[in-house]
Each structure stands twice: as C-alpha cells, then as structure tokens.
JSON list of C-alpha atoms in Angstrom, two decimals:
[
{"chain": "A", "resi": 1, "resn": "MET", "atom": "CA", "xyz": [-15.91, 8.61, 5.30]},
{"chain": "A", "resi": 2, "resn": "ALA", "atom": "CA", "xyz": [-18.13, 11.86, 4.70]},
{"chain": "A", "resi": 3, "resn": "SER", "atom": "CA", "xyz": [-19.35, 10.15, 0.62]},
{"chain": "A", "resi": 4, "resn": "GLU", "atom": "CA", "xyz": [-20.86, 7.87, 2.52]},
{"chain": "A", "resi": 5, "resn": "ARG", "atom": "CA", "xyz": [-22.18, 9.26, 5.82]},
{"chain": "A", "resi": 6, "resn": "MET", "atom": "CA", "xyz": [-23.68, 12.51, 2.78]},
{"chain": "A", "resi": 7, "resn": "ALA", "atom": "CA", "xyz": [-25.37, 9.51, 0.55]},
{"chain": "A", "resi": 8, "resn": "GLU", "atom": "CA", "xyz": [-27.22, 7.92, 4.03]},
{"chain": "A", "resi": 9, "resn": "GLY", "atom": "CA", "xyz": [-29.00, 11.20, 4.51]},
{"chain": "A", "resi": 10, "resn": "MET", "atom": "CA", "xyz": [-26.85, 13.54, 5.97]},
{"chain": "A", "resi": 11, "resn": "GLU", "atom": "CA", "xyz": [-26.60, 11.46, 9.40]},
{"chain": "A", "resi": 12, "resn": "SER", "atom": "CA", "xyz": [-24.03, 13.83, 10.37]},
{"chain": "A", "resi": 13, "resn": "ASP", "atom": "CA", "xyz": [-24.31, 17.77, 9.92]},
{"chain": "A", "resi": 14, "resn": "ARG", "atom": "CA", "xyz": [-20.44, 17.90, 9.37]},
{"chain": "A", "resi": 15, "resn": "PRO", "atom": "CA", "xyz": [-18.70, 17.29, 5.96]},
{"chain": "A", "resi": 16, "resn": "ASP", "atom": "CA", "xyz": [-15.63, 15.01, 6.94]},
{"chain": "A", "resi": 17, "resn": "GLY", "atom": "CA", "xyz": [-13.66, 11.68, 6.41]},
{"chain": "A", "resi": 18, "resn": "PRO", "atom": "CA", "xyz": [-10.29, 10.47, 5.47]},
{"chain": "A", "resi": 19, "resn": "SER", "atom": "CA", "xyz": [-7.44, 12.19, 4.76]},
{"chain": "A", "resi": 20, "resn": "ARG", "atom": "CA", "xyz": [-6.72, 10.95, 1.88]},
{"chain": "A", "resi": 21, "resn": "ALA", "atom": "CA", "xyz": [-9.14, 9.91, -1.52]},
{"chain": "A", "resi": 22, "resn": "PRO", "atom": "CA", "xyz": [-9.52, 5.98, -1.79]},
{"chain": "A", "resi": 23, "resn": "ALA", "atom": "CA", "xyz": [-7.09, 4.72, -3.83]},
{"chain": "A", "resi": 24, "resn": "ASP", "atom": "CA", "xyz": [-9.47, 1.98, -5.88]},
{"chain": "A", "resi": 25, "resn": "ARG", "atom": "CA", "xyz": [-11.54, 5.89, -6.99]},
{"chain": "A", "resi": 26, "resn": "PRO", "atom": "CA", "xyz": [-11.66, 6.06, -11.11]},
{"chain": "A", "resi": 27, "resn": "GLU", "atom": "CA", "xyz": [-10.10, 9.43, -12.35]},
{"chain": "A", "resi": 28, "resn": "MET", "atom": "CA", "xyz": [-12.26, 11.05, -14.08]},
{"chain": "A", "resi": 29, "resn": "SER", "atom": "CA", "xyz": [-10.93, 12.09, -17.40]},
{"chain": "A", "resi": 30, "resn": "ARG", "atom": "CA", "xyz": [-12.41, 15.41, -17.90]},
{"chain": "A", "resi": 31, "resn": "PRO", "atom": "CA", "xyz": [-13.58, 17.45, -14.68]},
{"chain": "A", "resi": 32, "resn": "ARG", "atom": "CA", "xyz": [-16.87, 19.56, -13.75]},
{"chain": "A", "resi": 33, "resn": "PRO", "atom": "CA", "xyz": [-16.30, 23.09, -14.17]},
{"chain": "A", "resi": 34, "resn": "LEU", "atom": "CA", "xyz": [-16.15, 24.60, -11.08]},
{"chain": "A", "resi": 35, "resn": "ASP", "atom": "CA", "xyz": [-19.04, 27.59, -10.74]},
{"chain": "A", "resi": 36, "resn": "ALA", "atom": "CA", "xyz": [-18.25, 31.05, -8.69]},
{"chain": "A", "resi": 37, "resn": "ILE", "atom": "CA", "xyz": [-20.24, 29.07, -5.22]},
{"chain": "A", "resi": 38, "resn": "ASP", "atom": "CA", "xyz": [-18.31, 25.37, -5.69]},
{"chain": "A", "resi": 39, "resn": "ARG", "atom": "CA", "xyz": [-15.34, 27.91, -4.87]},
{"chain": "A", "resi": 40, "resn": "ASP", "atom": "CA", "xyz": [-16.05, 29.85, -2.02]},
{"chain": "A", "resi": 41, "resn": "ILE", "atom": "CA", "xyz": [-17.53, 25.87, -0.65]},
{"chain": "A", "resi": 42, "resn": "LEU", "atom": "CA", "xyz": [-13.74, 24.81, -2.07]},
{"chain": "A", "resi": 43, "resn": "GLN", "atom": "CA", "xyz": [-11.99, 27.96, 0.15]},
{"chain": "A", "resi": 44, "resn": "LEU", "atom": "CA", "xyz": [-14.78, 27.92, 3.41]},
{"chain": "A", "resi": 45, "resn": "LEU", "atom": "CA", "xyz": [-13.29, 24.14, 3.64]},
{"chain": "A", "resi": 46, "resn": "GLN", "atom": "CA", "xyz": [-9.78, 24.66, 3.29]},
{"chain": "A", "resi": 47, "resn": "ALA", "atom": "CA", "xyz": [-10.17, 27.17, 6.28]},
{"chain": "A", "resi": 48, "resn": "ASP", "atom": "CA", "xyz": [-12.14, 24.66, 8.42]},
{"chain": "A", "resi": 49, "resn": "GLY", "atom": "CA", "xyz": [-12.55, 21.62, 7.16]},
{"chain": "A", "resi": 50, "resn": "ARG", "atom": "CA", "xyz": [-14.84, 21.15, 9.77]},
{"chain": "A", "resi": 51, "resn": "ALA", "atom": "CA", "xyz": [-17.18, 23.59, 8.85]},
{"chain": "A", "resi": 52, "resn": "SER", "atom": "CA", "xyz": [-21.24, 21.88, 8.59]},
{"chain": "A", "resi": 53, "resn": "ILE", "atom": "CA", "xyz": [-22.98, 21.57, 6.39]},
{"chain": "A", "resi": 54, "resn": "ARG", "atom": "CA", "xyz": [-26.12, 24.32, 7.84]},
{"chain": "A", "resi": 55, "resn": "SER", "atom": "CA", "xyz": [-22.87, 26.52, 7.94]},
{"chain": "A", "resi": 56, "resn": "VAL", "atom": "CA", "xyz": [-21.81, 26.63, 4.60]},
{"chain": "A", "resi": 57, "resn": "ALA", "atom": "CA", "xyz": [-24.51, 26.33, 2.74]},
{"chain": "A", "resi": 58, "resn": "ASP", "atom": "CA", "xyz": [-25.27, 29.42, 5.06]},
{"chain": "A", "resi": 59, "resn": "ARG", "atom": "CA", "xyz": [-22.00, 31.54, 3.88]},
{"chain": "A", "resi": 60, "resn": "VAL", "atom": "CA", "xyz": [-22.50, 31.29, 1.19]},
{"chain": "A", "resi": 61, "resn": "HIS", "atom": "CA", "xyz": [-25.88, 31.24, 0.24]},
{"chain": "A", "resi": 62, "resn": "VAL", "atom": "CA", "xyz": [-27.86, 28.47, -1.03]},
{"chain": "A", "resi": 63, "resn": "SER", "atom": "CA", "xyz": [-29.49, 25.68, 0.68]},
{"chain": "A", "resi": 64, "resn": "ARG", "atom": "CA", "xyz": [-28.69, 23.37, 3.30]},
{"chain": "A", "resi": 65, "resn": "ALA", "atom": "CA", "xyz": [-29.36, 20.69, 0.29]},
{"chain": "A", "resi": 66, "resn": "ASN", "atom": "CA", "xyz": [-27.87, 22.07, -2.46]},
{"chain": "A", "resi": 67, "resn": "ALA", "atom": "CA", "xyz": [-24.50, 22.55, -0.14]},
{"chain": "A", "resi": 68, "resn": "TYR", "atom": "CA", "xyz": [-24.82, 19.34, 0.16]},
{"chain": "A", "resi": 69, "resn": "ALA", "atom": "CA", "xyz": [-25.49, 18.07, -3.05]},
{"chain": "A", "resi": 70, "resn": "ARG", "atom": "CA", "xyz": [-22.19, 20.39, -3.87]},
{"chain": "A", "resi": 71, "resn": "ILE", "atom": "CA", "xyz": [-20.63, 19.09, -1.45]},
{"chain": "A", "resi": 72, "resn": "ASN", "atom": "CA", "xyz": [-20.88, 15.43, -2.12]},
{"chain": "A", "resi": 73, "resn": "ARG", "atom": "CA", "xyz": [-20.57, 16.31, -6.21]},
{"chain": "A", "resi": 74, "resn": "LEU", "atom": "CA", "xyz": [-16.63, 17.45, -5.07]},
{"chain": "A", "resi": 75, "resn": "ILE", "atom": "CA", "xyz": [-15.89, 14.88, -3.10]},
{"chain": "A", "resi": 76, "resn": "GLU", "atom": "CA", "xyz": [-17.28, 12.25, -6.09]},
{"chain": "A", "resi": 77, "resn": "ASP", "atom": "CA", "xyz": [-14.94, 14.48, -8.85]},
{"chain": "A", "resi": 78, "resn": "GLY", "atom": "CA", "xyz": [-12.10, 14.09, -6.51]},
{"chain": "A", "resi": 79, "resn": "VAL", "atom": "CA", "xyz": [-11.90, 17.40, -6.00]},
{"chain": "A", "resi": 80, "resn": "ILE", "atom": "CA", "xyz": [-12.08, 16.97, -2.48]},
{"chain": "A", "resi": 81, "resn": "ARG", "atom": "CA", "xyz": [-9.63, 14.20, -1.90]},
{"chain": "A", "resi": 82, "resn": "GLY", "atom": "CA", "xyz": [-10.17, 14.44, 1.85]},
{"chain": "A", "resi": 83, "resn": "PHE", "atom": "CA", "xyz": [-10.38, 16.08, 5.15]},
{"chain": "A", "resi": 84, "resn": "SER", "atom": "CA", "xyz": [-7.48, 16.47, 7.41]},
{"chain": "A", "resi": 85, "resn": "ALA", "atom": "CA", "xyz": [-5.86, 18.67, 9.80]},
{"chain": "A", "resi": 86, "resn": "ARG", "atom": "CA", "xyz": [-3.03, 21.00, 9.83]},
{"chain": "A", "resi": 87, "resn": "ILE", "atom": "CA", "xyz": [0.04, 20.03, 12.47]},
{"chain": "A", "resi": 88, "resn": "ASP", "atom": "CA", "xyz": [2.35, 22.20, 14.14]},
{"chain": "A", "resi": 89, "resn": "HIS", "atom": "CA", "xyz": [4.78, 19.69, 13.57]},
{"chain": "A", "resi": 90, "resn": "GLU", "atom": "CA", "xyz": [7.04, 20.53, 16.27]},
{"chain": "A", "resi": 91, "resn": "ARG", "atom": "CA", "xyz": [4.55, 20.89, 18.75]},
{"chain": "A", "resi": 92, "resn": "ALA", "atom": "CA", "xyz": [3.23, 17.26, 17.43]},
{"chain": "A", "resi": 93, "resn": "GLY", "atom": "CA", "xyz": [7.31, 16.17, 18.60]},
{"chain": "A", "resi": 94, "resn": "GLN", "atom": "CA", "xyz": [8.12, 16.11, 14.88]},
{"chain": "A", "resi": 95, "resn": "GLY", "atom": "CA", "xyz": [10.93, 19.16, 15.37]},
{"chain": "A", "resi": 96, "resn": "ALA", "atom": "CA", "xyz": [13.02, 18.06, 12.21]},
{"chain": "A", "resi": 97, "resn": "SER", "atom": "CA", "xyz": [11.49, 18.92, 9.17]},
{"chain": "A", "resi": 98, "resn": "ALA", "atom": "CA", "xyz": [13.86, 19.10, 5.50]},
{"chain": "A", "resi": 99, "resn": "TYR", "atom": "CA", "xyz": [12.92, 18.91, 1.65]},
{"chain": "A", "resi": 100, "resn": "ILE", "atom": "CA", "xyz": [14.80, 16.03, 0.44]},
{"chain": "A", "resi": 101, "resn": "THR", "atom": "CA", "xyz": [15.80, 15.57, -4.05]},
{"chain": "A", "resi": 102, "resn": "LEU", "atom": "CA", "xyz": [16.45, 12.83, -5.19]},
{"chain": "A", "resi": 103, "resn": "LYS", "atom": "CA", "xyz": [17.56, 11.17, -9.16]},
{"chain": "A", "resi": 104, "resn": "ILE", "atom": "CA", "xyz": [16.39, 8.37, -9.75]},
{"chain": "A", "resi": 105, "resn": "VAL", "atom": "CA", "xyz": [16.73, 5.45, -11.80]},
{"chain": "A", "resi": 106, "resn": "GLN", "atom": "CA", "xyz": [14.64, 6.27, -15.29]},
{"chain": "A", "resi": 107, "resn": "ASN", "atom": "CA", "xyz": [11.45, 5.31, -15.75]},
{"chain": "A", "resi": 108, "resn": "SER", "atom": "CA", "xyz": [10.92, 3.57, -11.79]},
{"chain": "A", "resi": 109, "resn": "TRP", "atom": "CA", "xyz": [8.82, 7.07, -10.47]},
{"chain": "A", "resi": 110, "resn": "ARG", "atom": "CA", "xyz": [5.85, 4.26, -9.72]},
{"chain": "A", "resi": 111, "resn": "THR", "atom": "CA", "xyz": [7.92, 1.67, -7.97]},
{"chain": "A", "resi": 112, "resn": "VAL", "atom": "CA", "xyz": [10.09, 4.74, -6.33]},
{"chain": "A", "resi": 113, "resn": "ARG", "atom": "CA", "xyz": [7.01, 6.66, -5.25]},
{"chain": "A", "resi": 114, "resn": "GLU", "atom": "CA", "xyz": [5.38, 3.76, -3.52]},
{"chain": "A", "resi": 115, "resn": "GLN", "atom": "CA", "xyz": [8.37, 2.87, -1.66]},
{"chain": "A", "resi": 116, "resn": "LEU", "atom": "CA", "xyz": [8.46, 6.19, -0.61]},
{"chain": "A", "resi": 117, "resn": "ARG", "atom": "CA", "xyz": [4.91, 6.37, 0.40]},
{"chain": "A", "resi": 118, "resn": "ALA", "atom": "CA", "xyz": [5.37, 3.88, 2.70]},
{"chain": "A", "resi": 119, "resn": "LEU", "atom": "CA", "xyz": [7.77, 5.84, 4.79]},
{"chain": "A", "resi": 120, "resn": "PRO", "atom": "CA", "xyz": [6.13, 7.45, 8.18]},
{"chain": "A", "resi": 121, "resn": "GLU", "atom": "CA", "xyz": [7.92, 10.26, 7.86]},
{"chain": "A", "resi": 122, "resn": "ALA", "atom": "CA", "xyz": [7.13, 11.45, 4.55]},
{"chain": "A", "resi": 123, "resn": "ALA", "atom": "CA", "xyz": [4.33, 13.93, 4.51]},
{"chain": "A", "resi": 124, "resn": "HIS", "atom": "CA", "xyz": [4.57, 14.87, 0.40]},
{"chain": "A", "resi": 125, "resn": "ILE", "atom": "CA", "xyz": [6.31, 13.21, -2.58]},
{"chain": "A", "resi": 126, "resn": "ALA", "atom": "CA", "xyz": [6.25, 15.20, -6.31]},
{"chain": "A", "resi": 127, "resn": "LEU", "atom": "CA", "xyz": [7.24, 14.31, -9.56]},
{"chain": "A", "resi": 128, "resn": "VAL", "atom": "CA", "xyz": [9.05, 17.16, -10.66]},
{"chain": "A", "resi": 129, "resn": "SER", "atom": "CA", "xyz": [11.42, 18.87, -13.73]},
{"chain": "A", "resi": 130, "resn": "GLY", "atom": "CA", "xyz": [14.88, 20.19, -13.54]},
{"chain": "A", "resi": 131, "resn": "ASP", "atom": "CA", "xyz": [18.40, 18.34, -11.64]},
{"chain": "A", "resi": 132, "resn": "PHE", "atom": "CA", "xyz": [16.83, 16.19, -10.37]},
{"chain": "A", "resi": 133, "resn": "ASP", "atom": "CA", "xyz": [13.73, 13.86, -10.22]},
{"chain": "A", "resi": 134, "resn": "VAL", "atom": "CA", "xyz": [11.75, 13.57, -6.94]},
{"chain": "A", "resi": 135, "resn": "LEU", "atom": "CA", "xyz": [10.95, 15.88, -4.40]},
{"chain": "A", "resi": 136, "resn": "LEU", "atom": "CA", "xyz": [10.20, 14.60, -0.77]},
{"chain": "A", "resi": 137, "resn": "LEU", "atom": "CA", "xyz": [9.44, 16.82, 1.74]},
{"chain": "A", "resi": 138, "resn": "VAL", "atom": "CA", "xyz": [9.50, 14.40, 5.44]},
{"chain": "A", "resi": 139, "resn": "HIS", "atom": "CA", "xyz": [9.01, 15.36, 9.66]},
{"chain": "A", "resi": 140, "resn": "THR", "atom": "CA", "xyz": [10.54, 13.35, 11.95]},
{"chain": "A", "resi": 141, "resn": "SER", "atom": "CA", "xyz": [11.76, 14.01, 15.59]},
{"chain": "A", "resi": 142, "resn": "ASP", "atom": "CA", "xyz": [15.55, 15.15, 15.30]},
{"chain": "A", "resi": 143, "resn": "THR", "atom": "CA", "xyz": [18.24, 15.38, 12.91]},
{"chain": "A", "resi": 144, "resn": "ARG", "atom": "CA", "xyz": [18.89, 11.59, 14.08]},
{"chain": "A", "resi": 145, "resn": "ALA", "atom": "CA", "xyz": [15.76, 10.17, 12.90]},
{"chain": "A", "resi": 146, "resn": "LEU", "atom": "CA", "xyz": [16.45, 12.01, 9.95]},
{"chain": "A", "resi": 147, "resn": "ARG", "atom": "CA", "xyz": [19.76, 11.06, 9.22]},
{"chain": "A", "resi": 148, "resn": "ASP", "atom": "CA", "xyz": [18.68, 7.01, 9.43]},
{"chain": "A", "resi": 149, "resn": "VAL", "atom": "CA", "xyz": [15.72, 8.36, 6.87]},
{"chain": "A", "resi": 150, "resn": "VAL", "atom": "CA", "xyz": [18.48, 9.83, 4.52]},
{"chain": "A", "resi": 151, "resn": "LEU", "atom": "CA", "xyz": [20.90, 7.33, 4.82]},
{"chain": "A", "resi": 152, "resn": "THR", "atom": "CA", "xyz": [19.31, 4.38, 5.86]},
{"chain": "A", "resi": 153, "resn": "LYS", "atom": "CA", "xyz": [16.11, 4.08, 3.90]},
{"chain": "A", "resi": 154, "resn": "LEU", "atom": "CA", "xyz": [16.07, 6.64, 0.77]},
{"chain": "A", "resi": 155, "resn": "GLN", "atom": "CA", "xyz": [19.45, 4.83, -0.29]},
{"chain": "A", "resi": 156, "resn": "ALA", "atom": "CA", "xyz": [18.33, 1.34, 0.55]},
{"chain": "A", "resi": 157, "resn": "ILE", "atom": "CA", "xyz": [16.00, 2.06, -2.28]},
{"chain": "A", "resi": 158, "resn": "PRO", "atom": "CA", "xyz": [18.13, 0.24, -5.10]},
{"chain": "A", "resi": 159, "resn": "GLU", "atom": "CA", "xyz": [16.81, 3.38, -8.18]},
{"chain": "A", "resi": 160, "resn": "VAL", "atom": "CA", "xyz": [17.64, 5.75, -5.54]},
{"chain": "A", "resi": 161, "resn": "LEU", "atom": "CA", "xyz": [21.05, 7.32, -7.16]},
{"chain": "A", "resi": 162, "resn": "SER", "atom": "CA", "xyz": [22.07, 10.44, -4.61]},
{"chain": "A", "resi": 163, "resn": "THR", "atom": "CA", "xyz": [19.68, 12.94, -2.45]},
{"chain": "A", "resi": 164, "resn": "ARG", "atom": "CA", "xyz": [19.99, 15.81, -1.45]},
{"chain": "A", "resi": 165, "resn": "THR", "atom": "CA", "xyz": [19.44, 16.96, 1.67]},
{"chain": "A", "resi": 166, "resn": "LEU", "atom": "CA", "xyz": [17.81, 20.63, 2.68]},
{"chain": "A", "resi": 167, "resn": "LEU", "atom": "CA", "xyz": [16.78, 21.39, 6.28]},
{"chain": "A", "resi": 168, "resn": "VAL", "atom": "CA", "xyz": [13.32, 23.83, 7.02]},
{"chain": "A", "resi": 169, "resn": "PHE", "atom": "CA", "xyz": [14.66, 26.43, 9.46]},
{"chain": "A", "resi": 170, "resn": "GLU", "atom": "CA", "xyz": [10.56, 27.45, 9.73]},
{"chain": "A", "resi": 171, "resn": "GLU", "atom": "CA", "xyz": [7.87, 27.33, 8.10]},
{"chain": "A", "resi": 172, "resn": "ASP", "atom": "CA", "xyz": [4.69, 28.83, 7.40]},
{"chain": "A", "resi": 173, "resn": "ASP", "atom": "CA", "xyz": [1.61, 26.78, 5.87]},
{"chain": "A", "resi": 174, "resn": "LEU", "atom": "CA", "xyz": [-0.58, 29.33, 3.24]},
{"chain": "A", "resi": 175, "resn": "ASP", "atom": "CA", "xyz": [-3.55, 27.78, 3.28]},
{"chain": "A", "resi": 176, "resn": "ALA", "atom": "CA", "xyz": [-3.91, 28.39, 7.46]},
{"chain": "A", "resi": 177, "resn": "GLU", "atom": "CA", "xyz": [-5.88, 31.19, 8.64]},
{"chain": "A", "resi": 178, "resn": "SER", "atom": "CA", "xyz": [-3.62, 32.54, 12.22]}
]
C-alpha cells in the first residue's frame, strides 16, 4: 500500500496502492483544508496515478520530501482513496454497460449497498434522491449477462422493489486525458 511504503521510508518512488481505501479507516470528522499545491498534486495524480514522487515534486515545485509528506497526508486523510487503472471495458471483454435504477424498501440502504458491493459486475453505487433510490453502474460481457444481473441477481434482493435499466451506448471518462 502507498501509505505503508511511504511510512517505511520511501522504498518506492511511485505512489502505488489499492484501488479502494481500507474499510477500517476511521473517517475524519473535519478534513484539513487543501491548498493550491495539494490541489495541483491531486490533479497530477488523477491524470497519472503512476507518477513518481520525484516527478510530482518537480511539477509542483516542492522538494521530494514535501511532495512525499503531502501525498502521505492526503492518503491518511482519505482525500486520496487509492490508485487504480482506467479500463476500456469493451477491450476488457465487458462490452455491455448499463446504469440501473433501483427503488428499495425504506431504510434498507445499508443492507442493499452491501449486497450490491458483492456483485462483480458493479462499478459504481450511489444513494440518490428523486424518482428512484439507488443508481448502479454495471459492466458485463454482453446483454445476456446483463439480463442475468438484472433479472436474477438484483431482483433476488428482497429489499429491491423495482429496477429500470438504461443501456450505455457510448461513454467518455472525463477524468482521463485523451
């Protein structure tokens, strides 16, 4: 993990780590304010999560130790939740993507969220306001697998009252540099 490697004395020159933050990390009640250098570091790491500490330091005009300390603090504060690769889902064999809206039993969000997290096809889960309660993004190999997710997996969750599936025809990752 990035914070562990960084805490061990900069054994690596890259801020690598898991794609998700540990679930046992205590949430900070009040995050520390970010300054312009912190925001620049975040922007650089969003564009290239594999950027070396040295590269980040040079590009934001701080020492390597300062960049290391700032990245470590951003990880510890939960601002940086992890590092991951941006995937072209079609090339990865996940040619069918859909947003699925769910209406759920009142006060069942935590239960439903845990069941949705267990779905290997789930890419994003959000509790939302409006005509439905949950917005779920899934990636599957094809429409047959998508049908299985909706009709077999989601509708088997007792707290799910109804679903609506919105097939994704094309998408752009706005965080990615083309």
